[in-house]
Amino acid sequence: MATDSVRSMELAQWQAHQAGEDRRRRFLRSLPAYVLLGTFSASAILTFIWALIMSLRPNRELFTYGAWALPKVWAWQNYVDAWRQMRVGRYFLNTVLYSGVGTIGAVIIAACTAYVLARVKFRGRNLIYYLFLISLMIPGYLALVPRYFLMRNIGLVDTYVVIFLLAWTGGLSFNMFLLINFFETLPTELEEAAFIDGGNAWWIFWRVMFPLARPGIATIAIFTFMGQWNEFMIPLIYLRDPAKYPLALGLQILSFNATYSATHTKLFAGMIIFMVPILVMYLILKDRITEGLTVGAIKG
Amino acid sequence: MLQKELRKLIWPFLVPSLILYLVIGLWPNIEAFYWALTDYDGIAPRQTYVGLRNFQYMMNDDRWWGAVSNTLYFAVGTVFTLLPFGLLFAVLIMSVRRGHGFFKTTVYFPSILSLVIVAFLWVFILDPTIGLLNEALKALGLVDPLKRLLGVTALNWLGHPKLAKPSIIVVQLWSALGFYALLFMAGLAKIPAEMYDAAKIDGAAGWSLFRHVTWPLLFPTTQTVLLLLIINGLQTFTLIYALGGGGISPLTQVMATYIYRTAFTDRRFGYATALAALLMVIVMAFTLASRELTKREVVQY
């Protein structure tokens, strides 16, 4: 009896030892993976922390103590100066406006178009479907000049409207094809039931189908918003008046001018203001973003 | 009956967006083929038709061919860095037992940033006098050995003819790695676990498991990633423009920035459109070539 329990204890110890050995071996084998992943993750996090620290240093410290030093004086004033003097506040509000109106419009237009093409049968539907498909195959630069003159001729250069219009039409085909696929997964019985209950077409779409398509619509909305928030080329081409610049364009021009005026650390403050809303959004919606990305990117 | 009711949606839902799309989205592309045959400074009342002269001029435009060759360098460079590293990071993130979510979140983080921010940060990291990198190298006493190793007189990362292009590829790698790793992860997640179990029973492990199970089953994803890398690489604009600050040196000029500059700085709108037409041909040629070259039996499972 006694020897038995001793033996089973020894066995348990031996098993525990083996398990520990296994764990150690597994750890050693995955060590290179952790080192590599850790290095890259650290480069991402530390770059952000470094930018945060830079944004809180007085500009003259940058040249006396170099890029690695911590602030001797914490210059919270950088954010105030960036927001007011450097017009980052203005750029921020413009960016909110462009991203907000751009995203809402783009989503509604894509959803309405997609629904009709997915569910309504009429002559010429296939033709229209293929017309929308064409623009997915043409690189964007071909129409650069003709589109600019189209906008210039109707007097839209340097207006808010041109930014909205290009946000609504820019990703239209792509968003629409994603949503067509989404609508096609929903059963037609839903519409039939809503119709029998006396719903008209308008009601069927807004009250039944649009809410059901919410997961697809949310994905499109998130990616359109992030794309619009960071959009650079369209404002660069179409806007003249600095009061209308979004953050991406305003800060790019400021950073170019900073070579001559000593405002580097204030610019870091501006860049932090630029990136924080997207960062917060990313941290809140990260699962949806990382999943949606793969739906969006695999377009064949 | 339902169809008759739903048809009421054609006018309010489809027609406005179709008109917007045809006028703003599609028509300028068609008009571009005429623009490419004209000369226009943006001031004269209308364009002058010049036939194929823009294309003749293009043949002798050394700065354009410099931009074409830089673009190809960047596109090939990103394919050979982002494809293997994207795949490697995807496999590693999938294989680690702890911190899976943390690594996924932080590796993708640089990809959510505006390229304007990425360029701004890296200009400060790579600055020859006050940059993070050179200060660190100085502190470690590595400046002179590195200069000798690279055969340069100064570690001017973005300005030296030998260093500028590789440096930009590193910046691109940092900024896009997370995006491509995530694409590969989605592909890896689709491979059924039974495939691995079956292969393990047959004695496959480690490299042979990757070589004979993961790689063939992941191939459709690899094809997509390759295509995206080529298409995005050939049309890269914002990063190069923002890294260049005010003016882009011929060292790093790419097709898209040269087209932009020809149109909106030099005000040669017809010529810029001719260049854009050639860019389109190049993109389509590479798209077809990558499809052809990677064409093979798709493994069914």
Coordinates of C-alpha atoms in Angstrom, one line a residue:
Chain A
M1 CA 0.0 0.0 0.0
A2 CA 2.7 2.4 1.1
T3 CA 5.1 1.5 -1.6
D4 CA 2.2 1.9 -4.1
S5 CA 1.5 5.4 -3.1
V6 CA 5.2 6.2 -3.2
R7 CA 5.4 4.8 -6.6
S8 CA 2.4 6.8 -7.8
M9 CA 3.9 9.9 -6.4
E10 CA 7.1 9.2 -8.2
L11 CA 5.2 8.6 -11.3
A12 CA 3.3 11.9 -10.9
Q13 CA 6.6 13.7 -10.3
W14 CA 8.2 12.1 -13.3
Q15 CA 5.1 13.1 -15.4
A16 CA 5.3 16.6 -14.2
H17 CA 9.0 16.7 -15.0
Q18 CA 8.3 15.4 -18.5
A19 CA 5.5 18.1 -19.0
G20 CA 7.9 20.8 -17.8
E21 CA 10.6 19.5 -20.2
D22 CA 8.0 19.6 -23.0
R23 CA 7.0 23.1 -22.1
R24 CA 10.6 24.2 -22.0
R25 CA 11.3 22.5 -25.4
R26 CA 8.2 24.1 -26.9
F27 CA 9.2 27.5 -25.5
L28 CA 12.7 27.2 -26.9
R29 CA 11.3 26.2 -30.3
S30 CA 9.0 29.1 -30.4
L31 CA 11.5 31.6 -29.0
P32 CA 12.6 32.8 -32.5
A33 CA 9.0 33.4 -33.3
Y34 CA 8.5 35.5 -30.2
V35 CA 11.7 37.5 -30.8
L36 CA 10.7 38.3 -34.4
L37 CA 7.1 39.2 -33.6
G38 CA 8.2 41.0 -30.5
T39 CA 10.7 43.1 -32.4
F40 CA 8.2 44.2 -34.9
S41 CA 5.4 44.8 -32.3
A42 CA 7.9 46.8 -30.3
S43 CA 8.8 48.9 -33.3
A44 CA 5.2 49.8 -33.8
I45 CA 4.4 50.6 -30.1
L46 CA 7.7 52.4 -29.5
T47 CA 7.4 54.5 -32.6
F48 CA 4.0 55.7 -31.3
I49 CA 5.4 56.4 -27.8
W50 CA 8.4 58.2 -29.3
A51 CA 6.1 60.4 -31.4
L52 CA 4.0 61.1 -28.2
I53 CA 7.2 62.1 -26.3
M54 CA 8.4 64.2 -29.2
S55 CA 5.1 66.1 -29.3
L56 CA 5.7 67.1 -25.7
R57 CA 9.2 68.5 -26.1
P58 CA 10.0 72.2 -26.7
N59 CA 11.4 72.5 -30.2
R60 CA 14.8 73.9 -29.1
E61 CA 15.4 70.8 -27.0
L62 CA 15.3 68.7 -30.1
F63 CA 18.4 70.4 -31.4
T64 CA 20.3 70.6 -28.1
Y65 CA 19.6 67.1 -26.8
G66 CA 18.8 65.1 -30.0
A67 CA 16.0 62.8 -30.9
W68 CA 16.4 60.3 -28.1
A69 CA 16.1 62.5 -25.1
L70 CA 13.1 62.8 -22.8
P71 CA 11.6 66.3 -22.4
K72 CA 13.3 68.5 -19.8
V73 CA 10.2 70.7 -19.9
W74 CA 6.9 69.2 -20.8
A75 CA 5.6 71.4 -23.6
W76 CA 1.8 70.8 -23.4
Q77 CA 1.6 74.2 -25.2
N78 CA 2.6 72.4 -28.4
Y79 CA -0.9 71.0 -28.7
V80 CA -2.5 74.4 -28.1
D81 CA -0.2 76.0 -30.6
A82 CA -0.7 73.3 -33.2
W83 CA -4.5 73.4 -32.8
R84 CA -4.7 77.2 -33.0
Q85 CA -1.7 78.8 -34.7
M86 CA -1.0 75.9 -37.1
R87 CA -4.7 75.6 -37.9
V88 CA -4.7 71.9 -37.0
G89 CA -8.1 72.6 -35.4
R90 CA -9.5 73.8 -38.6
Y91 CA -8.0 70.8 -40.5
F92 CA -9.4 68.5 -37.9
L93 CA -13.0 69.8 -38.3
N94 CA -12.6 69.6 -42.1
T95 CA -11.4 66.0 -41.8
V96 CA -14.4 65.1 -39.6
L97 CA -16.7 66.7 -42.2
Y98 CA -15.2 65.0 -45.2
S99 CA -15.0 61.6 -43.5
G100 CA -18.5 61.9 -42.0
V101 CA -20.4 63.1 -45.0
G102 CA -18.2 61.1 -47.4
T103 CA -18.9 57.8 -45.5
I104 CA -22.6 58.3 -44.9
G105 CA -23.2 59.1 -48.5
A106 CA -20.9 56.4 -49.9
V107 CA -22.6 53.8 -47.7
I108 CA -26.2 54.8 -48.6
I109 CA -25.5 55.1 -52.3
A110 CA -23.7 51.7 -52.4
A111 CA -26.4 50.0 -50.4
C112 CA -29.3 51.3 -52.5
T113 CA -27.6 50.5 -55.8
A114 CA -26.5 47.1 -54.6
Y115 CA -30.0 46.2 -53.4
V116 CA -31.6 47.0 -56.7
L117 CA -29.0 45.1 -58.7
A118 CA -29.2 42.2 -56.3
R119 CA -33.0 41.8 -56.0
V120 CA -34.9 43.7 -58.6
K121 CA -35.3 42.0 -62.0
F122 CA -35.5 44.3 -65.0
R123 CA -34.2 44.6 -68.5
G124 CA -30.6 45.8 -68.8
R125 CA -29.7 44.7 -65.3
N126 CA -26.7 42.7 -66.4
L127 CA -25.5 45.5 -68.7
I128 CA -25.5 47.9 -65.7
Y129 CA -23.8 45.3 -63.5
Y130 CA -20.9 45.1 -66.0
L131 CA -20.7 48.8 -66.5
F132 CA -20.0 49.1 -62.7
L133 CA -17.5 46.3 -63.0
I134 CA -15.3 48.1 -65.6
S135 CA -14.0 50.8 -63.2
L136 CA -12.6 48.0 -61.0
M137 CA -10.2 47.1 -63.8
I138 CA -8.9 50.5 -64.7
P139 CA -6.0 52.0 -62.7
G140 CA -7.0 55.3 -61.1
Y141 CA -4.5 57.6 -62.8
L142 CA -6.0 57.4 -66.3
A143 CA -8.9 59.6 -65.5
L144 CA -6.9 62.0 -63.3
V145 CA -6.8 64.9 -65.8
P146 CA -10.2 64.5 -67.6
R147 CA -11.9 64.2 -64.2
Y148 CA -10.2 67.4 -62.9
F149 CA -11.3 69.4 -65.9
L150 CA -14.8 68.0 -65.6
M151 CA -15.0 69.3 -62.1
R152 CA -13.3 72.6 -63.1
N153 CA -15.8 73.1 -65.9
I154 CA -18.8 72.7 -63.6
G155 CA -17.1 75.0 -61.1
L156 CA -16.5 72.5 -58.3
V157 CA -12.7 72.8 -57.9
D158 CA -11.9 74.1 -54.4
T159 CA -15.3 73.3 -52.9
Y160 CA -16.5 70.9 -50.2
V161 CA -18.9 69.3 -52.8
V162 CA -16.1 67.9 -55.0
I163 CA -14.6 66.1 -52.0
F164 CA -18.0 64.6 -51.2
L165 CA -18.8 63.6 -54.7
L166 CA -15.4 61.8 -55.2
A167 CA -15.8 60.1 -51.8
W168 CA -19.2 58.8 -52.8
T169 CA -18.2 57.6 -56.3
G170 CA -14.6 56.6 -55.5
G171 CA -15.3 53.2 -53.9
L172 CA -18.8 52.8 -55.3
S173 CA -18.2 49.8 -57.5
F174 CA -16.2 48.0 -55.0
N175 CA -18.5 48.6 -52.0
M176 CA -21.5 47.8 -54.2
F177 CA -20.2 44.4 -55.3
L178 CA -19.5 43.5 -51.7
L179 CA -23.0 44.4 -50.7
I180 CA -24.5 42.6 -53.7
N181 CA -22.8 39.4 -52.4
F182 CA -24.2 40.2 -49.0
F183 CA -27.8 40.8 -50.1
E184 CA -27.7 37.6 -52.1
T185 CA -27.1 35.6 -48.9
L186 CA -30.4 36.9 -47.4
P187 CA -33.5 34.8 -48.1
T188 CA -36.2 36.3 -50.4
E189 CA -38.9 35.0 -48.0
L190 CA -38.1 38.0 -45.8
E191 CA -39.2 40.5 -48.5
E192 CA -42.2 38.4 -49.5
A193 CA -43.4 38.3 -45.8
A194 CA -42.9 42.1 -45.5
F195 CA -44.8 42.6 -48.7
I196 CA -47.7 40.4 -47.6
D197 CA -47.8 42.4 -44.4
G198 CA -48.5 45.4 -46.5
G199 CA -45.1 46.9 -46.7
N200 CA -44.2 49.0 -49.8
A201 CA -40.9 48.9 -51.5
W202 CA -39.4 51.8 -49.5
W203 CA -40.4 50.1 -46.2
I204 CA -39.1 46.7 -47.3
F205 CA -35.7 48.2 -48.0
W206 CA -35.2 50.6 -45.1
R207 CA -36.9 48.6 -42.4
V208 CA -36.2 45.0 -43.4
M209 CA -33.3 44.6 -45.8
F210 CA -31.0 47.5 -44.8
P211 CA -31.0 46.5 -41.1
L212 CA -30.3 42.9 -42.1
A213 CA -27.3 43.9 -44.2
R214 CA -25.8 45.8 -41.2
P215 CA -22.7 43.6 -40.8
G216 CA -21.7 44.2 -44.4
I217 CA -22.6 47.8 -44.2
A218 CA -20.6 48.3 -41.0
T219 CA -17.6 46.8 -42.7
I220 CA -17.9 49.2 -45.6
A221 CA -18.5 52.1 -43.4
I222 CA -15.4 51.5 -41.3
F223 CA -13.1 51.1 -44.2
T224 CA -14.6 54.1 -46.1
F225 CA -14.2 56.2 -43.0
M226 CA -10.6 55.2 -42.4
G227 CA -9.8 55.7 -46.1
Q228 CA -11.5 59.1 -46.1
W229 CA -9.8 60.2 -42.9
N230 CA -6.4 59.4 -44.4
E231 CA -7.2 60.6 -48.0
F232 CA -4.4 62.7 -49.4
M233 CA -4.4 62.8 -53.2
I234 CA -7.9 64.1 -53.9
P235 CA -7.6 67.1 -51.6
L236 CA -4.1 67.7 -53.0
I237 CA -5.5 68.0 -56.5
Y238 CA -8.9 69.6 -55.9
L239 CA -8.4 72.1 -53.0
R240 CA -6.6 75.4 -53.2
D241 CA -7.8 77.3 -50.1
P242 CA -5.9 76.2 -47.0
A243 CA -9.0 76.8 -44.9
K244 CA -10.5 73.7 -46.6
Y245 CA -7.6 71.4 -46.1
P246 CA -8.0 68.1 -44.3
L247 CA -5.4 66.9 -41.8
A248 CA -3.5 64.7 -44.3
L249 CA -2.9 67.6 -46.7
G250 CA -2.5 70.4 -44.1
L251 CA 0.0 68.5 -42.1
Q252 CA 2.0 67.4 -45.1
I253 CA 2.4 71.0 -46.2
L254 CA 3.2 72.1 -42.7
S255 CA 5.8 69.4 -42.3
F256 CA 7.4 70.5 -45.6
N257 CA 7.5 74.1 -44.3
A258 CA 8.8 73.0 -41.0
T259 CA 12.2 72.5 -42.6
Y260 CA 12.5 76.3 -42.6
S261 CA 10.5 77.2 -39.5
A262 CA 11.4 75.5 -36.3
T263 CA 8.1 73.8 -35.4
H264 CA 9.1 70.1 -35.6
T265 CA 7.8 69.1 -32.2
K266 CA 4.5 71.0 -32.7
L267 CA 4.1 69.0 -35.8
F268 CA 4.4 65.9 -33.8
A269 CA 1.5 67.2 -31.8
G270 CA -0.4 67.7 -35.0
M271 CA 0.4 64.2 -36.2
I272 CA -0.8 62.7 -32.8
I273 CA -4.1 64.6 -33.2
F274 CA -4.3 63.2 -36.7
M275 CA -3.7 59.6 -35.7
V276 CA -5.5 59.3 -32.4
P277 CA -9.1 59.1 -33.7
I278 CA -8.2 56.3 -36.0
L279 CA -6.2 54.6 -33.3
V280 CA -9.1 54.7 -30.9
M281 CA -11.4 53.4 -33.6
Y282 CA -9.0 50.6 -34.4
L283 CA -8.7 49.5 -30.8
I284 CA -12.4 49.5 -30.3
L285 CA -13.3 47.8 -33.5
K286 CA -10.1 45.7 -34.1
D287 CA -11.8 42.4 -34.6
R288 CA -14.3 43.8 -37.0
I289 CA -11.5 45.6 -38.9
T290 CA -9.1 42.7 -39.1
E291 CA -11.9 40.4 -40.3
G292 CA -13.4 42.9 -42.7
L293 CA -10.1 43.6 -44.2
T294 CA -9.9 40.1 -45.6
V295 CA -13.4 40.3 -47.0
G296 CA -12.5 43.6 -48.7
A297 CA -9.1 42.8 -50.0
I298 CA -9.8 39.4 -51.6
K299 CA -11.5 40.7 -54.6
G300 CA -9.9 38.3 -57.1
Chain B
M1 CA -46.3 41.2 -57.4
L2 CA -43.3 41.8 -55.1
Q3 CA -41.1 42.4 -58.1
K4 CA -43.6 45.0 -59.4
E5 CA -43.4 46.8 -56.1
L6 CA -39.6 46.6 -55.9
R7 CA -39.3 48.0 -59.4
K8 CA -40.4 51.3 -57.9
L9 CA -36.9 51.5 -56.4
I10 CA -35.1 51.6 -59.7
W11 CA -35.6 55.4 -60.2
P12 CA -34.8 56.6 -56.7
F13 CA -32.1 54.0 -55.9
L14 CA -30.3 53.1 -59.1
V15 CA -30.7 55.9 -61.6
P16 CA -29.0 58.7 -59.5
S17 CA -26.0 56.5 -58.6
L18 CA -25.7 55.2 -62.1
I19 CA -25.6 58.8 -63.5
L20 CA -23.0 59.8 -60.9
Y21 CA -21.0 56.8 -61.8
L22 CA -21.2 57.2 -65.5
V23 CA -20.4 60.9 -65.4
I24 CA -17.7 61.0 -62.7
G25 CA -16.4 57.5 -62.6
L26 CA -16.5 56.1 -66.1
W27 CA -16.7 58.9 -68.6
P28 CA -13.4 60.5 -67.7
N29 CA -11.6 57.2 -68.4
I30 CA -13.0 57.1 -71.9
E31 CA -12.3 60.8 -72.5
A32 CA -8.7 60.1 -71.4
F33 CA -8.0 58.4 -74.7
Y34 CA -8.7 61.6 -76.5
W35 CA -6.8 63.7 -73.9
A36 CA -3.7 61.6 -74.5
L37 CA -3.6 62.8 -78.1
T38 CA -3.8 66.5 -77.2
D39 CA -1.7 69.3 -75.8
Y40 CA -3.2 71.5 -73.1
D41 CA -1.9 74.0 -70.6
G42 CA -5.1 74.5 -68.7
I43 CA -5.4 78.1 -69.8
A44 CA -6.2 78.0 -73.5
P45 CA -9.9 77.8 -74.5
R46 CA -9.5 74.2 -75.6
Q47 CA -7.0 71.4 -76.2
T48 CA -5.1 71.1 -79.4
Y49 CA -5.0 67.7 -81.1
V50 CA -1.4 66.6 -81.7
G51 CA -1.9 63.0 -82.7
L52 CA 0.8 60.6 -81.4
R53 CA 3.3 63.4 -80.6
N54 CA 3.0 62.9 -76.8
F55 CA 4.0 59.3 -77.3
Q56 CA 6.9 60.2 -79.5
Y57 CA 8.0 62.7 -76.8
M58 CA 7.7 60.1 -74.1
M59 CA 10.2 57.9 -75.9
N60 CA 12.9 60.4 -75.3
D61 CA 11.8 61.6 -71.9
D62 CA 14.6 60.3 -69.7
R63 CA 13.0 61.5 -66.5
W64 CA 9.9 59.4 -67.3
W65 CA 11.9 56.3 -68.0
G66 CA 13.8 56.9 -64.8
A67 CA 10.5 57.0 -63.0
V68 CA 9.4 53.8 -64.7
S69 CA 12.6 52.1 -63.7
N70 CA 12.3 53.3 -60.1
T71 CA 8.7 52.1 -59.9
L72 CA 9.6 48.7 -61.2
Y73 CA 12.5 48.6 -58.6
F74 CA 10.0 49.5 -55.8
A75 CA 7.3 47.1 -57.1
V76 CA 9.8 44.2 -57.3
G77 CA 11.4 45.2 -54.0
T78 CA 8.1 45.2 -52.2
V79 CA 7.0 41.8 -53.7
F80 CA 10.3 40.2 -52.6
T81 CA 10.0 41.7 -49.0
L82 CA 6.3 41.9 -48.2
L83 CA 5.3 38.5 -49.7
P84 CA 7.8 36.4 -47.7
F85 CA 7.7 38.5 -44.6
G86 CA 3.9 38.8 -44.7
L87 CA 3.7 35.0 -45.0
L88 CA 6.3 34.4 -42.3
F89 CA 4.6 36.8 -39.8
A90 CA 1.2 35.2 -40.5
V91 CA 2.5 31.7 -39.8
L92 CA 4.3 32.9 -36.7
I93 CA 1.3 34.7 -35.3
M94 CA -0.9 31.7 -36.0
S95 CA 1.6 29.4 -34.3
V96 CA 2.4 31.2 -31.0
R97 CA 0.5 30.0 -28.0
R98 CA 0.4 33.2 -26.1
G99 CA -0.1 36.8 -27.2
H100 CA -1.9 35.8 -30.5
G101 CA -4.3 38.7 -30.2
F102 CA -1.7 41.2 -29.0
F103 CA 0.7 40.4 -31.9
K104 CA -2.2 40.6 -34.4
T105 CA -3.2 44.0 -33.1
T106 CA 0.3 45.6 -32.9
V107 CA 1.6 44.1 -36.2
Y108 CA -1.4 45.6 -38.1
F109 CA -1.0 49.0 -36.3
P110 CA 1.4 50.7 -38.7
S111 CA -1.0 49.9 -41.6
I112 CA -3.9 52.0 -40.1
L113 CA -1.7 55.1 -40.1
S114 CA -2.0 57.6 -42.9
L115 CA 1.0 57.4 -45.2
V116 CA 1.6 61.1 -44.5
I117 CA 2.2 60.2 -40.9
V118 CA 4.4 57.2 -41.8
A119 CA 6.5 59.4 -44.0
F120 CA 6.8 62.1 -41.4
L121 CA 7.9 59.7 -38.7
W122 CA 10.4 58.0 -40.9
V123 CA 11.9 61.3 -42.1
F124 CA 12.7 61.9 -38.5
I125 CA 14.0 58.4 -37.9
L126 CA 16.2 58.5 -41.0
D127 CA 17.4 62.1 -40.8
P128 CA 21.2 62.1 -41.3
T129 CA 21.9 64.6 -38.5
I130 CA 19.2 64.5 -35.9
G131 CA 17.6 61.2 -36.9
L132 CA 16.8 58.4 -34.3
L133 CA 18.7 55.8 -36.3
N134 CA 21.9 57.7 -36.9
E135 CA 22.0 58.9 -33.3
A136 CA 21.6 55.3 -32.1
L137 CA 24.3 54.1 -34.5
K138 CA 26.6 56.8 -33.3
A139 CA 26.1 55.9 -29.7
L140 CA 26.8 52.2 -30.6
G141 CA 29.9 53.2 -32.6
L142 CA 28.5 51.6 -35.7
V143 CA 28.6 54.6 -38.0
D144 CA 32.0 54.1 -39.5
P145 CA 31.8 50.3 -39.9
L146 CA 28.4 50.7 -41.5
K147 CA 29.7 53.4 -43.9
R148 CA 32.5 51.1 -44.9
L149 CA 30.2 48.1 -45.3
L150 CA 27.8 50.0 -47.5
G151 CA 30.5 51.9 -49.3
V152 CA 29.1 55.4 -48.7
T153 CA 30.6 58.6 -47.3
A154 CA 27.6 59.6 -45.2
L155 CA 24.6 57.7 -43.9
N156 CA 22.1 59.9 -45.6
W157 CA 19.4 57.2 -45.8
L158 CA 16.9 59.0 -48.0
G159 CA 19.3 61.2 -50.0
H160 CA 22.2 58.9 -51.0
P161 CA 21.8 57.3 -54.5
K162 CA 22.8 53.9 -53.0
L163 CA 20.6 54.1 -49.9
A164 CA 17.4 56.0 -50.9
K165 CA 15.5 53.2 -52.7
P166 CA 16.3 50.4 -50.2
S167 CA 15.4 52.7 -47.3
I168 CA 12.0 53.4 -48.9
I169 CA 11.4 49.7 -49.3
V170 CA 12.1 49.3 -45.6
V171 CA 9.6 52.0 -44.8
Q172 CA 7.1 50.3 -47.1
L173 CA 7.7 47.0 -45.4
W174 CA 7.1 48.6 -42.0
S175 CA 3.9 50.2 -43.1
A176 CA 2.3 47.4 -45.0
L177 CA 3.6 44.2 -43.4
G178 CA 0.5 44.0 -41.0
F179 CA -1.9 44.3 -43.9
Y180 CA -0.4 41.5 -45.9
A181 CA 0.2 39.3 -42.8
L182 CA -3.5 39.6 -42.1
L183 CA -4.4 38.5 -45.6
F184 CA -2.2 35.5 -45.2
M185 CA -3.7 34.7 -41.8
A186 CA -7.2 34.7 -43.3
G187 CA -5.9 32.2 -45.9
L188 CA -4.3 30.1 -43.3
A189 CA -7.5 30.0 -41.2
K190 CA -9.4 28.6 -44.1
I191 CA -7.1 25.5 -44.3
P192 CA -9.0 22.7 -42.5
A193 CA -7.3 21.2 -39.4
E194 CA -8.0 17.7 -40.7
M195 CA -5.5 18.3 -43.5
Y196 CA -2.8 18.9 -40.9
D197 CA -3.9 15.9 -38.8
A198 CA -3.8 13.6 -41.8
A199 CA -0.4 14.9 -42.9
K200 CA 1.0 14.4 -39.3
I201 CA -0.2 10.9 -39.3
D202 CA 1.7 10.4 -42.5
G203 CA 4.8 11.6 -40.6
A204 CA 5.0 15.2 -41.9
A205 CA 6.3 17.8 -39.5
G206 CA 7.8 21.3 -39.5
W207 CA 9.1 22.3 -42.9
S208 CA 7.7 19.3 -44.8
L209 CA 4.2 20.1 -43.3
F210 CA 4.6 23.7 -44.6
R211 CA 6.0 22.6 -47.9
H212 CA 3.4 19.9 -48.7
V213 CA 0.2 21.1 -46.9
T214 CA 0.3 24.8 -46.1
W215 CA 2.0 26.1 -49.2
P216 CA -0.2 24.4 -51.8
L217 CA -3.4 25.0 -49.9
L218 CA -2.5 28.6 -49.4
F219 CA -1.7 29.2 -53.0
P220 CA -4.9 31.1 -54.0
T221 CA -4.2 33.6 -51.2
T222 CA -0.6 33.9 -52.3
Q223 CA -1.8 34.7 -55.8
T224 CA -4.1 37.4 -54.5
V225 CA -1.4 38.9 -52.4
L226 CA 1.0 38.9 -55.3
L227 CA -1.6 40.6 -57.5
L228 CA -2.3 43.3 -54.9
L229 CA 1.4 43.9 -54.3
I230 CA 2.0 44.5 -58.0
I231 CA -1.1 46.7 -58.5
N232 CA -0.4 48.7 -55.4
G233 CA 3.3 48.8 -56.0
L234 CA 3.0 50.2 -59.6
Q235 CA 0.6 52.9 -58.5
T236 CA 2.4 54.0 -55.3
F237 CA 2.0 57.8 -54.8
T238 CA 1.4 59.2 -51.3
L239 CA 4.4 57.7 -49.5
I240 CA 6.9 58.8 -52.2
Y241 CA 5.3 62.2 -52.4
A242 CA 5.2 62.8 -48.6
L243 CA 8.8 61.4 -48.2
G244 CA 9.9 63.8 -50.8
G245 CA 8.6 66.8 -49.0
G246 CA 8.5 69.7 -51.5
G247 CA 10.3 68.1 -54.4
I248 CA 10.9 64.5 -55.3
S249 CA 14.4 63.8 -56.4
P250 CA 14.9 61.7 -59.6
L251 CA 16.3 59.0 -57.3
T252 CA 12.9 58.2 -56.0
Q253 CA 10.5 59.6 -58.6
V254 CA 7.8 57.1 -59.5
M255 CA 5.3 56.9 -62.4
A256 CA 2.4 58.3 -60.3
T257 CA 4.3 61.2 -58.9
Y258 CA 5.8 62.1 -62.3
I259 CA 2.3 62.0 -63.8
Y260 CA 0.9 64.2 -61.1
R261 CA 3.8 66.7 -61.5
T262 CA 3.6 66.7 -65.3
A263 CA -0.1 67.6 -65.0
F264 CA -0.4 70.0 -62.0
T265 CA 3.1 71.5 -61.8
D266 CA 4.3 71.6 -65.4
R267 CA 0.7 72.0 -66.6
R268 CA 1.1 69.6 -69.5
F269 CA -2.2 67.9 -69.1
G270 CA -2.3 66.1 -72.4
Y271 CA 1.1 64.6 -72.0
A272 CA 0.3 63.6 -68.4
T273 CA -2.7 61.6 -69.7
A274 CA -0.5 59.9 -72.3
L275 CA 1.8 58.9 -69.5
A276 CA -1.2 57.6 -67.4
A277 CA -2.3 55.6 -70.4
L278 CA 1.1 53.9 -70.5
L279 CA 0.9 53.3 -66.7
M280 CA -2.4 51.6 -67.3
V281 CA -0.9 49.4 -70.0
I282 CA 2.0 48.5 -67.7
V283 CA -0.4 47.6 -64.8
M284 CA -2.5 45.5 -67.0
A285 CA 0.5 43.7 -68.5
F286 CA 1.8 42.9 -65.0
T287 CA -1.6 41.7 -63.8
L288 CA -1.9 39.4 -66.8
A289 CA 1.7 38.2 -66.4
S290 CA 1.3 37.4 -62.7
R291 CA -1.9 35.5 -63.4
E292 CA -0.2 33.5 -66.2
L293 CA 2.9 32.8 -64.3
T294 CA 1.1 31.6 -61.2
K295 CA -1.5 29.7 -63.1
R296 CA -1.7 26.1 -61.9
E297 CA -4.0 23.4 -60.7
V298 CA -5.9 24.7 -57.7
V299 CA -5.8 22.1 -55.0
Q300 CA -9.4 21.0 -54.1
Y301 CA -10.3 20.1 -50.6

